[in-house]
Coordinates of C-alpha atoms in Angstrom, one line a residue:
Chain A
M1 CA 119.5 123.4 171.0
L2 CA 118.0 120.5 172.9
K3 CA 114.5 119.7 172.0
A4 CA 113.7 118.6 175.5
I5 CA 113.8 122.1 176.8
Q6 CA 111.5 123.4 174.2
I7 CA 108.4 121.5 175.1
L8 CA 108.2 122.0 178.8
G9 CA 104.7 122.6 179.9
S10 CA 103.1 124.3 182.8
S11 CA 104.7 124.4 186.2
S12 CA 103.2 124.8 189.6
S13 CA 106.2 126.6 191.0
G14 CA 106.6 130.3 191.3
F15 CA 104.8 133.2 189.7
V16 CA 101.5 132.4 191.3
S17 CA 99.8 135.7 191.8
F18 CA 100.1 138.4 189.3
S19 CA 97.3 140.8 190.3
Y20 CA 98.1 143.3 187.6
R21 CA 98.9 143.1 184.0
L22 CA 102.4 142.9 182.7
K23 CA 102.5 146.3 181.0
R24 CA 104.9 147.7 178.4
K25 CA 106.9 150.6 179.7
P26 CA 105.2 153.4 177.8
Q27 CA 108.2 155.4 176.7
S28 CA 111.1 153.1 176.3
N29 CA 109.9 149.7 175.3
C30 CA 110.7 148.3 178.7
D31 CA 108.8 145.6 180.5
L32 CA 111.3 144.5 183.0
Y33 CA 109.9 141.4 184.5
F34 CA 110.0 141.0 188.2
L35 CA 106.8 141.7 190.1
S36 CA 107.5 142.7 193.6
R37 CA 104.3 143.2 195.5
K38 CA 105.7 143.0 199.0
P39 CA 108.8 144.2 200.8
I40 CA 111.8 142.2 199.9
K41 CA 114.2 141.0 202.6
A42 CA 117.9 140.9 202.1
S43 CA 118.0 137.2 202.8
N44 CA 120.9 135.9 200.9
L45 CA 123.5 138.4 199.8
S46 CA 126.1 135.7 199.9
S47 CA 124.6 134.0 196.8
L48 CA 126.6 136.3 194.6
G49 CA 129.9 135.7 192.9
S50 CA 130.7 132.6 194.8
K51 CA 129.9 130.1 192.1
A52 CA 132.4 128.5 189.9
P53 CA 131.5 128.2 186.2
S54 CA 128.7 125.7 186.2
F55 CA 128.2 124.7 182.6
A56 CA 127.4 121.1 182.1
F57 CA 127.1 120.6 178.4
R58 CA 126.2 117.3 176.9
F59 CA 126.8 116.6 173.3
R60 CA 124.4 114.3 171.5
K61 CA 123.0 113.9 168.0
G62 CA 125.8 116.1 166.8
R63 CA 124.6 119.2 168.7
A64 CA 125.5 120.8 172.0
S65 CA 122.8 120.6 174.6
I66 CA 122.4 122.4 177.8
A67 CA 120.2 120.0 179.5
S68 CA 121.6 119.8 183.0
Q69 CA 121.9 123.5 183.5
M70 CA 118.6 124.3 181.9
S71 CA 116.5 121.6 183.4
H72 CA 116.0 123.4 186.7
I73 CA 115.8 126.8 185.2
H74 CA 112.8 125.8 183.1
S75 CA 111.0 124.5 186.1
E76 CA 110.5 128.2 186.8
S77 CA 107.8 130.2 185.1
N78 CA 108.7 132.7 182.4
P79 CA 107.1 136.1 182.5
Y80 CA 107.6 136.3 178.8
G81 CA 105.4 133.3 178.5
A82 CA 102.6 135.0 180.4
S83 CA 100.1 136.7 178.2
S84 CA 100.1 140.5 178.6
S85 CA 96.3 140.3 178.7
S86 CA 96.2 137.7 181.4
S87 CA 96.1 138.6 185.1
T88 CA 97.6 135.3 186.2
S89 CA 100.2 133.0 184.9
T90 CA 101.8 129.8 186.0
S91 CA 102.7 128.6 182.5
V92 CA 106.2 128.0 181.2
Q93 CA 107.3 128.6 177.6
S94 CA 111.0 128.1 177.5
T95 CA 111.2 129.0 173.8
G96 CA 110.1 132.5 174.6
S97 CA 106.6 133.3 173.5
I98 CA 106.6 131.2 170.4
R99 CA 103.1 129.8 171.2
K100 CA 101.8 133.3 171.2
I101 CA 102.7 133.8 167.6
N102 CA 99.5 132.8 165.9
F103 CA 99.8 134.8 162.7
C104 CA 102.5 135.7 160.2
Q105 CA 103.5 139.4 160.4
S106 CA 104.2 139.5 156.7
C107 CA 101.1 137.9 155.1
G108 CA 98.7 137.4 157.9
G109 CA 98.5 133.7 157.5
R110 CA 98.0 131.3 160.4
T111 CA 101.2 129.8 161.9
K112 CA 101.9 126.3 162.9
H113 CA 104.4 125.5 165.7
E114 CA 106.9 122.9 164.5
I115 CA 110.6 122.2 164.3
P116 CA 111.6 123.2 160.7
D117 CA 113.7 120.8 158.6
G118 CA 117.3 121.2 159.4
E119 CA 116.6 123.0 162.7
E120 CA 116.4 121.7 166.3
K121 CA 114.1 124.2 167.9
M122 CA 110.4 124.8 167.6
R123 CA 109.4 127.8 165.5
A124 CA 106.3 129.5 164.4
I125 CA 106.0 128.8 160.7
C126 CA 103.5 130.5 158.4
T127 CA 101.1 128.0 156.8
G128 CA 100.6 130.5 154.0
C129 CA 103.9 131.9 152.9
G130 CA 106.2 129.5 154.8
K131 CA 108.0 132.3 156.6
I132 CA 109.7 131.2 159.9
T133 CA 109.5 133.7 162.8
Y134 CA 112.6 133.7 165.0
E135 CA 112.7 135.1 168.5
N136 CA 115.9 136.3 170.1
P137 CA 116.8 137.5 173.6
K138 CA 116.4 141.2 174.3
M139 CA 119.0 143.6 175.6
V140 CA 118.3 145.9 178.6
V141 CA 120.9 148.7 178.8
G142 CA 121.6 151.0 181.7
C143 CA 124.0 153.1 183.6
L144 CA 125.7 152.8 187.0
I145 CA 126.5 156.4 187.8
E146 CA 128.7 157.3 190.8
Y147 CA 128.8 160.9 191.9
E148 CA 130.6 162.0 195.0
N149 CA 130.9 158.4 196.2
K150 CA 127.2 157.8 195.8
I151 CA 125.2 155.8 193.3
L152 CA 122.2 157.2 191.4
L153 CA 119.0 155.1 191.8
C154 CA 115.5 155.7 190.5
K155 CA 112.3 154.6 192.3
R156 CA 110.0 153.1 189.8
K157 CA 106.6 154.9 189.3
I158 CA 105.4 152.1 186.9
Q159 CA 104.9 148.4 187.1
P160 CA 106.5 146.0 187.4
S161 CA 108.3 146.7 190.7
F162 CA 106.4 149.9 191.4
G163 CA 108.0 151.7 194.3
L164 CA 111.3 149.8 194.2
W165 CA 114.7 151.1 193.3
T166 CA 116.7 150.5 190.1
L167 CA 119.5 151.8 188.1
P168 CA 118.2 153.7 185.1
A169 CA 117.8 151.1 182.4
G170 CA 115.5 149.9 179.6
Y171 CA 115.3 148.0 176.4
M172 CA 117.8 148.8 173.7
E173 CA 116.2 150.0 170.6
I174 CA 116.8 149.2 166.9
G175 CA 119.1 151.8 165.4
E176 CA 121.1 152.6 168.6
S177 CA 124.1 151.2 170.3
A178 CA 124.1 149.8 173.8
A179 CA 125.9 152.9 175.1
E180 CA 123.5 155.2 173.3
G181 CA 120.6 153.3 174.7
A182 CA 122.0 153.4 178.2
I183 CA 122.5 157.2 177.9
R184 CA 118.9 157.6 176.5
E185 CA 117.4 155.6 179.3
T186 CA 119.2 157.6 181.9
W187 CA 117.9 160.8 180.4
E188 CA 114.4 159.4 180.2
E189 CA 114.3 158.0 183.8
A190 CA 116.4 160.5 185.7
N191 CA 116.7 163.6 183.4
A192 CA 120.5 163.1 183.8
E193 CA 123.0 163.8 181.1
V194 CA 125.8 161.2 181.4
E195 CA 129.0 160.2 179.7
V196 CA 129.6 156.5 179.5
L197 CA 133.0 155.6 180.9
S198 CA 133.4 151.8 180.5
P199 CA 131.4 148.6 180.2
F200 CA 130.8 147.1 183.6
A201 CA 128.5 144.1 183.4
H202 CA 126.9 141.7 180.9
L203 CA 124.3 139.6 182.8
D204 CA 122.2 137.0 181.0
I205 CA 118.8 135.9 182.4
P206 CA 118.0 133.0 180.1
L207 CA 114.8 132.2 181.8
I208 CA 113.2 135.3 180.6
G209 CA 115.3 136.0 177.5
Q210 CA 116.9 139.1 178.7
T211 CA 120.5 140.3 178.8
Y212 CA 121.5 143.3 180.9
I213 CA 124.3 145.5 179.7
I214 CA 125.4 148.0 182.3
F215 CA 127.9 150.8 181.8
L216 CA 129.7 152.9 184.3
A217 CA 128.9 156.5 183.6
K218 CA 129.4 159.9 185.1
L219 CA 127.1 162.9 185.3
K220 CA 128.0 165.6 182.8
R221 CA 126.5 168.1 185.2
P222 CA 125.3 167.6 188.7
H223 CA 121.6 167.6 187.9
F224 CA 119.0 164.8 188.0
S225 CA 115.3 164.6 188.6
P226 CA 112.6 162.0 188.2
G227 CA 111.5 161.3 184.7
P228 CA 107.9 160.2 183.8
E229 CA 108.6 156.6 185.0
S230 CA 110.3 157.5 188.3
S231 CA 108.8 158.9 191.5
E232 CA 112.2 159.7 193.0
C233 CA 115.9 159.8 191.9
Q234 CA 118.4 159.7 194.7
L235 CA 122.1 159.3 195.3
F236 CA 122.9 156.5 197.8
A237 CA 126.2 156.0 199.6
L238 CA 127.6 152.6 198.9
N239 CA 126.8 151.6 202.5
D240 CA 123.2 152.8 202.1
I241 CA 122.1 151.1 198.9
P242 CA 118.5 149.9 199.6
F243 CA 119.2 146.2 199.0
D244 CA 115.9 145.4 200.7
S245 CA 113.9 147.3 198.2
L246 CA 115.6 146.9 194.8
A247 CA 113.5 146.2 191.8
F248 CA 115.3 143.4 190.0
S249 CA 117.9 140.6 190.6
S250 CA 120.0 142.1 187.8
M251 CA 120.3 145.4 189.7
L252 CA 121.2 143.5 192.9
V253 CA 123.9 141.6 191.2
T254 CA 125.3 144.7 189.4
L255 CA 125.4 146.8 192.6
Q256 CA 127.0 144.0 194.6
L257 CA 129.7 143.4 192.0
Y258 CA 130.4 147.1 191.9
I259 CA 130.7 147.4 195.7
E260 CA 133.0 144.3 195.8
D261 CA 135.2 145.8 193.0
R262 CA 135.4 149.1 194.8
K263 CA 136.6 147.4 197.9
V264 CA 139.6 145.9 196.2
G265 CA 140.4 148.5 193.5
R266 CA 139.0 149.7 190.2
P267 CA 135.8 148.2 188.7
M268 CA 136.3 145.3 186.3
F269 CA 134.1 143.9 183.6
H270 CA 131.8 141.1 184.7
Y271 CA 130.0 138.4 182.7
G272 CA 127.5 136.2 184.4
I273 CA 124.3 134.2 184.1
I274 CA 121.5 134.9 186.6
N275 CA 119.5 131.7 187.3
K276 CA 116.6 131.7 189.6
R277 CA 116.6 129.1 192.3
P278 CA 114.2 126.3 191.7
G279 CA 110.8 126.8 193.4
T280 CA 111.2 130.5 194.0
S281 CA 109.1 133.3 192.8
P282 CA 110.4 136.0 190.5
S283 CA 109.5 138.5 193.1
E284 CA 112.2 137.0 195.4
I285 CA 115.0 138.9 193.8
H286 CA 117.6 137.4 196.2
A287 CA 116.7 133.8 195.2
Y288 CA 119.2 133.4 192.3
T289 CA 122.6 132.0 191.6
L290 CA 125.2 133.9 189.6
D291 CA 126.6 131.2 187.4
H292 CA 129.6 131.2 185.0
H293 CA 130.8 134.5 186.5
L294 CA 133.8 135.7 184.5
K295 CA 135.8 138.9 184.8
S296 CA 138.0 140.8 182.5
Chain B
M1 CA 114.5 158.4 170.3
L2 CA 114.7 161.0 167.6
K3 CA 111.8 160.9 165.2
A4 CA 114.0 162.3 162.4
I5 CA 115.9 159.1 162.1
Q6 CA 112.8 157.0 161.9
I7 CA 111.5 158.3 158.6
L8 CA 114.5 158.2 156.4
G9 CA 113.6 156.9 153.0
S10 CA 115.6 155.3 150.2
S11 CA 119.2 156.0 149.6
S12 CA 121.3 155.7 146.5
S13 CA 124.4 154.8 148.3
G14 CA 125.7 151.3 148.9
F15 CA 124.0 148.0 148.8
V16 CA 123.2 148.2 145.1
S17 CA 123.3 144.7 143.8
F18 CA 122.1 141.8 145.9
S19 CA 121.9 139.0 143.4
Y20 CA 120.8 136.4 145.8
R21 CA 118.3 136.3 148.5
L22 CA 119.2 137.1 152.1
K23 CA 118.7 133.6 153.5
R24 CA 118.3 132.5 157.1
K25 CA 121.0 130.3 158.4
P26 CA 119.2 127.0 158.4
Q27 CA 120.4 125.6 161.7
S28 CA 121.2 128.4 164.0
N29 CA 118.9 131.4 163.2
C30 CA 121.8 133.3 161.7
D31 CA 121.5 135.7 158.9
L32 CA 124.7 137.7 159.3
Y33 CA 124.4 140.5 156.9
F34 CA 127.3 141.3 154.7
L35 CA 127.2 140.1 151.2
S36 CA 130.7 139.7 149.8
R37 CA 130.6 138.7 146.2
K38 CA 134.0 139.7 145.3
P39 CA 137.5 139.3 146.8
I40 CA 138.0 141.9 149.5
K41 CA 141.2 143.9 149.8
A42 CA 142.9 144.8 153.0
S43 CA 142.7 148.5 152.3
N44 CA 142.4 150.2 155.6
L45 CA 143.5 148.3 158.6
S46 CA 144.3 151.6 160.3
S47 CA 140.7 152.4 160.7
L48 CA 140.5 150.5 163.9
G49 CA 140.8 151.7 167.4
S50 CA 142.0 155.2 166.5
K51 CA 138.7 157.0 167.1
A52 CA 138.0 158.9 170.3
P53 CA 134.5 158.5 171.6
S54 CA 132.4 160.2 169.1
F55 CA 129.0 160.6 170.8
A56 CA 127.4 163.8 170.0
F57 CA 124.1 163.8 171.7
R58 CA 121.6 166.5 171.5
F59 CA 118.9 167.0 174.0
R60 CA 115.6 168.4 172.9
K61 CA 112.0 168.0 173.7
G62 CA 113.0 166.4 176.9
R63 CA 114.6 163.4 175.2
A64 CA 118.1 162.4 174.2
S65 CA 118.6 162.3 170.5
I66 CA 121.4 160.8 168.6
A67 CA 121.0 162.9 165.5
S68 CA 124.5 163.8 164.7
Q69 CA 126.0 160.4 165.0
M70 CA 123.2 158.6 163.4
S71 CA 122.6 161.0 160.5
H72 CA 125.4 159.6 158.4
I73 CA 124.9 156.1 159.6
H74 CA 121.4 156.0 158.2
S75 CA 122.4 157.3 154.8
E76 CA 123.6 153.7 154.4
S77 CA 121.2 151.0 153.5
N78 CA 120.1 148.5 156.1
P79 CA 120.1 144.9 155.1
Y80 CA 117.4 144.3 157.7
G81 CA 115.2 146.7 155.7
A82 CA 115.7 144.6 152.6
S83 CA 112.9 142.1 152.1
S84 CA 114.0 138.6 152.2
S85 CA 112.0 137.9 149.1
S86 CA 113.5 140.7 147.1
S87 CA 116.6 140.4 145.0
T88 CA 117.7 144.0 145.2
S89 CA 117.5 146.6 147.9
T90 CA 118.5 150.2 148.2
S91 CA 116.0 151.1 150.8
V92 CA 116.7 152.3 154.3
Q93 CA 114.6 151.5 157.3
S94 CA 116.3 152.9 160.3
T95 CA 113.7 151.5 162.7
G96 CA 114.5 148.0 161.7
S97 CA 112.0 146.3 159.6
I98 CA 108.9 147.9 161.1
R99 CA 107.4 148.5 157.7
K100 CA 107.5 144.8 157.0
I101 CA 105.2 144.1 160.0
N102 CA 101.8 144.1 158.2
F103 CA 99.8 141.9 160.5
C104 CA 99.5 141.3 164.3
Q105 CA 101.1 138.1 165.4
S106 CA 98.4 137.7 168.1
C107 CA 95.1 138.3 166.4
G108 CA 96.0 138.5 162.7
G109 CA 94.7 142.1 162.4
R110 CA 96.2 144.6 160.0
T111 CA 98.8 146.9 161.5
K112 CA 99.3 150.7 161.1
H113 CA 102.6 152.3 161.4
E114 CA 102.5 155.3 163.8
I115 CA 104.2 156.8 166.8
P116 CA 102.0 155.6 169.8
D117 CA 100.9 158.1 172.4
G118 CA 103.6 158.6 175.0
E119 CA 106.3 157.2 172.7
E120 CA 108.7 158.8 170.3
K121 CA 109.4 156.0 167.8
M122 CA 107.3 154.6 165.0
R123 CA 105.8 151.2 165.8
A124 CA 103.6 148.7 164.2
I125 CA 100.2 148.9 166.0
C126 CA 97.4 146.4 165.5
T127 CA 94.3 148.1 164.2
G128 CA 92.3 145.2 165.7
C129 CA 93.5 144.5 169.2
G130 CA 95.8 147.5 169.6
K131 CA 98.9 145.5 170.4
I132 CA 102.1 147.3 169.7
T133 CA 104.9 145.2 168.2
Y134 CA 108.4 146.1 169.4
E135 CA 111.6 145.3 167.7
N136 CA 114.9 145.0 169.4
P137 CA 118.5 144.5 168.3
K138 CA 119.8 140.9 168.0
M139 CA 122.8 139.4 169.6
V140 CA 125.3 137.4 167.6
V141 CA 127.5 135.3 169.9
G142 CA 130.8 133.6 169.0
C143 CA 134.1 132.3 170.2
L144 CA 137.7 133.4 169.5
I145 CA 139.7 130.2 170.1
E146 CA 143.4 130.2 170.4
Y147 CA 145.2 126.9 170.2
E148 CA 149.0 126.6 170.0
N149 CA 149.3 130.3 169.2
K150 CA 146.8 129.9 166.3
I151 CA 143.2 131.1 165.9
L152 CA 140.4 128.8 164.7
L153 CA 138.5 130.2 161.7
C154 CA 135.7 128.7 159.6
K155 CA 135.2 129.2 155.9
R156 CA 131.5 129.8 155.3
K157 CA 129.7 127.3 153.1
I158 CA 126.5 129.4 153.2
Q159 CA 125.4 132.9 152.2
P160 CA 126.0 135.6 153.1
S161 CA 129.8 135.8 152.7
F162 CA 130.1 132.3 151.1
G163 CA 133.7 131.2 150.9
L164 CA 135.0 133.9 153.4
W165 CA 136.4 133.3 156.8
T166 CA 134.8 133.9 160.2
L167 CA 135.0 133.1 163.8
P168 CA 132.3 130.6 164.7
A169 CA 129.3 132.7 165.6
G170 CA 125.6 133.0 165.2
Y171 CA 122.4 134.3 166.7
M172 CA 121.8 133.9 170.4
E173 CA 118.6 131.9 171.0
I174 CA 115.8 132.4 173.5
G175 CA 116.5 130.2 176.6
E176 CA 120.3 130.3 176.4
S177 CA 123.0 132.6 177.7
A178 CA 125.5 134.3 175.5
A179 CA 128.2 131.9 176.6
E180 CA 126.0 128.9 176.0
G181 CA 125.1 130.3 172.6
A182 CA 128.8 130.9 171.7
I183 CA 129.6 127.3 172.7
R184 CA 126.7 125.9 170.7
E185 CA 127.6 127.9 167.6
T186 CA 131.2 126.7 167.8
W187 CA 130.0 123.1 168.0
E188 CA 127.6 123.6 165.1
E189 CA 130.1 125.3 162.8
A190 CA 133.4 123.7 163.8
N191 CA 132.5 120.5 165.7
A192 CA 134.7 121.9 168.4
E193 CA 134.0 121.5 172.1
V194 CA 135.2 124.6 173.9
E195 CA 135.3 126.1 177.3
V196 CA 134.6 129.8 177.5
L197 CA 137.4 131.6 179.3
S198 CA 136.4 135.3 179.4
P199 CA 134.3 137.9 177.6
F200 CA 136.4 139.7 175.0
A201 CA 134.3 142.0 172.9
H202 CA 130.9 143.7 172.7
L203 CA 130.5 145.3 169.3
D204 CA 127.3 147.1 168.3
I205 CA 126.4 147.6 164.6
P206 CA 123.4 150.0 165.0
L207 CA 122.9 150.2 161.3
I208 CA 121.7 146.6 161.1
G209 CA 120.5 146.1 164.6
Q210 CA 123.1 143.6 165.6
T211 CA 125.4 143.3 168.6
Y212 CA 128.3 140.9 168.5
I213 CA 129.3 139.3 171.8
I214 CA 132.6 137.4 171.4
F215 CA 134.2 135.2 174.1
L216 CA 137.8 133.9 174.4
A217 CA 137.6 130.2 174.5
K218 CA 139.8 127.1 174.5
L219 CA 139.4 123.7 172.9
K220 CA 138.5 121.0 175.4
R221 CA 140.2 118.5 173.1
P222 CA 142.3 119.2 170.0
H223 CA 139.6 118.3 167.5
F224 CA 137.6 120.3 165.0
S225 CA 136.1 119.8 161.6
P226 CA 133.7 121.6 159.4
G227 CA 130.0 121.6 160.5
P228 CA 127.2 121.8 157.9
E229 CA 127.7 125.5 157.4
S230 CA 131.5 125.4 156.9
S231 CA 133.6 124.2 154.1
E232 CA 136.8 124.3 156.1
C233 CA 138.0 124.9 159.6
Q234 CA 141.6 125.9 160.0
L235 CA 144.0 127.3 162.6
F236 CA 145.8 130.4 161.5
A237 CA 148.9 131.9 163.1
L238 CA 148.3 135.5 164.2
N239 CA 150.5 136.7 161.3
D240 CA 148.6 134.6 158.8
I241 CA 145.0 135.7 159.6
P242 CA 143.4 136.0 156.1
F243 CA 142.4 139.7 156.6
D244 CA 141.8 140.0 152.8
S245 CA 139.1 137.3 152.9
L246 CA 137.2 137.7 156.2
A247 CA 133.4 137.6 156.1
F248 CA 132.4 140.5 158.3
S249 CA 133.6 143.8 159.7
S250 CA 132.8 142.5 163.2
M251 CA 135.3 139.7 162.7
L252 CA 137.9 142.0 161.4
V253 CA 137.6 144.3 164.4
T254 CA 137.6 141.4 166.8
L255 CA 140.7 139.8 165.4
Q256 CA 142.6 143.1 165.1
L257 CA 141.8 144.0 168.7
Y258 CA 142.9 140.6 169.8
I259 CA 146.2 140.8 167.9
E260 CA 146.8 144.3 169.3
D261 CA 146.1 143.1 172.9
R262 CA 148.4 140.1 172.4
K263 CA 151.2 142.4 171.4
V264 CA 151.1 144.3 174.6
G265 CA 150.0 141.7 177.1
R266 CA 146.8 139.9 178.1
P267 CA 143.6 140.4 176.2
M268 CA 141.2 143.0 177.6
F269 CA 137.5 143.5 177.2
H270 CA 136.5 145.8 174.4
Y271 CA 133.3 147.7 173.8
G272 CA 132.8 149.5 170.5
I273 CA 130.4 150.7 167.8
I274 CA 131.0 149.7 164.2
N275 CA 129.7 152.4 161.9
K276 CA 130.0 152.0 158.2
R277 CA 131.7 154.8 156.3
P278 CA 129.2 156.9 154.3
G279 CA 128.8 155.9 150.8
T280 CA 130.4 152.5 151.1
S281 CA 128.9 149.1 150.5
P282 CA 128.4 146.5 153.2
S283 CA 130.6 144.2 151.3
E284 CA 133.5 146.6 151.9
I285 CA 134.2 145.2 155.3
H286 CA 137.2 147.5 155.9
A287 CA 135.1 150.6 155.3
Y288 CA 134.1 151.3 158.9
T289 CA 135.0 153.3 161.9
L290 CA 135.2 151.8 165.4
D291 CA 133.6 154.5 167.5
H292 CA 133.3 154.9 171.3
H293 CA 135.9 152.2 171.8
L294 CA 136.2 151.5 175.5
K295 CA 138.3 148.9 177.3
S296 CA 138.0 147.2 180.6

């Protein structure tokens, strides 16, 4: 990895007014990241799917770098870099929250933040036992459920994105598969028993270290109701999807890809990278580009 | 999640003789898990792809549980549960390595291991600041590169699976996408510049908290050579893949799916769960079932 992208400092763009704390989802280890405090306008639906693969890799010092693509990405703020105990954040930490790792989980020793010998990325290294703490992206798993030509959405009763609509989804847990996690989250958020039919989308959001894995699924029985984290669960016809009040860019992309697929035939499998547009706020869920979009 | 699978204790099956330390991959944050200390026989190639979806979810106490599928999985040992400073391990920790989290990364306080209010899974909770530490599965990203009807494989020069063959792959890093990570790993392990063509496989291994994301890719130029972690890089005709000396079950599954696809047409996208067979050692890379195999 390129060292240049690991030491980016604070940024004045975006993410300027968190007025509430980023809070862990109490039941499913989910802290989806966008904070949408005002109604969102469907301003740029055309941003989806139109981009050709946009990788621009440079090779130097014997390693692949991702400078040109990442340079603008990391001018955005990273919610993962924001302290959960802070009410505001404009800081950027492109290596995740490595700077928040102050102590070793094993021995309790103080950490230092350096690039270890033989590596190229800054890590938290224990000054006591020498253990290196690695951070990796997290998977968010969910289901896109169609029933009688309608899609099941949940209105969030928790932050972030309180009051906005999402597919049932949450963090994948240790000990389960992505499909199991998607089924579990659907049960937790919509009290709906589903059968996973096929993988539909893998969407990376490098800025915040998240990967969305969405499955197509069907209801085992025609029942659903709001779980503890949802205020409503509702089926929407494809023409009535509330694109002006969705919770996350990832859900916007997923639903648009699905609608596009349905127009031309059966759903495919989609891979893509969601990059926020420079200078935009995370709450502007339409301000993204879908890069490196690949289908199978 | 089901509490029952979180408190499984030690097991006498499998994983009985680690004679060397599980070691972090020095350059790419990769500690792929299988330890293969003896030649591996191609004993059961028929285990792949033949299983119908095998989810058997139970719903109780208002939550989805995965008891029946997970019960035999967690009779196996989990390399993630093995301490990196221990030379032997027969212990099971189905919640990942939660028991190894002794201190809070934020404040250095001692942790306790309990199920927090409103949750259903054991977590490490700081007795000082109250912070809950969550653990999530890790993504391993890699490339399947075909060049002149041959597949590029790397012989590992590091543990685990020293001397065995693998596709170039390693842990996805914070700040990169899966495709970027796969390209980076291919450069690091095989000095090969590649272009990602399409997603090919998503393979979960719940037992060890890993998800493999494999892309089809092509060489940008016909050059490759061993990186620091490889002793050889070699192109193999599809009929000559060294199935008796592959490093990991995930690679075995990936290569077999690819060969099967090639026999009938173009490669598809595959989702599946690799579950070890009860009572087998992780070094027996053919002793698995591919469950919930779905194609797109």
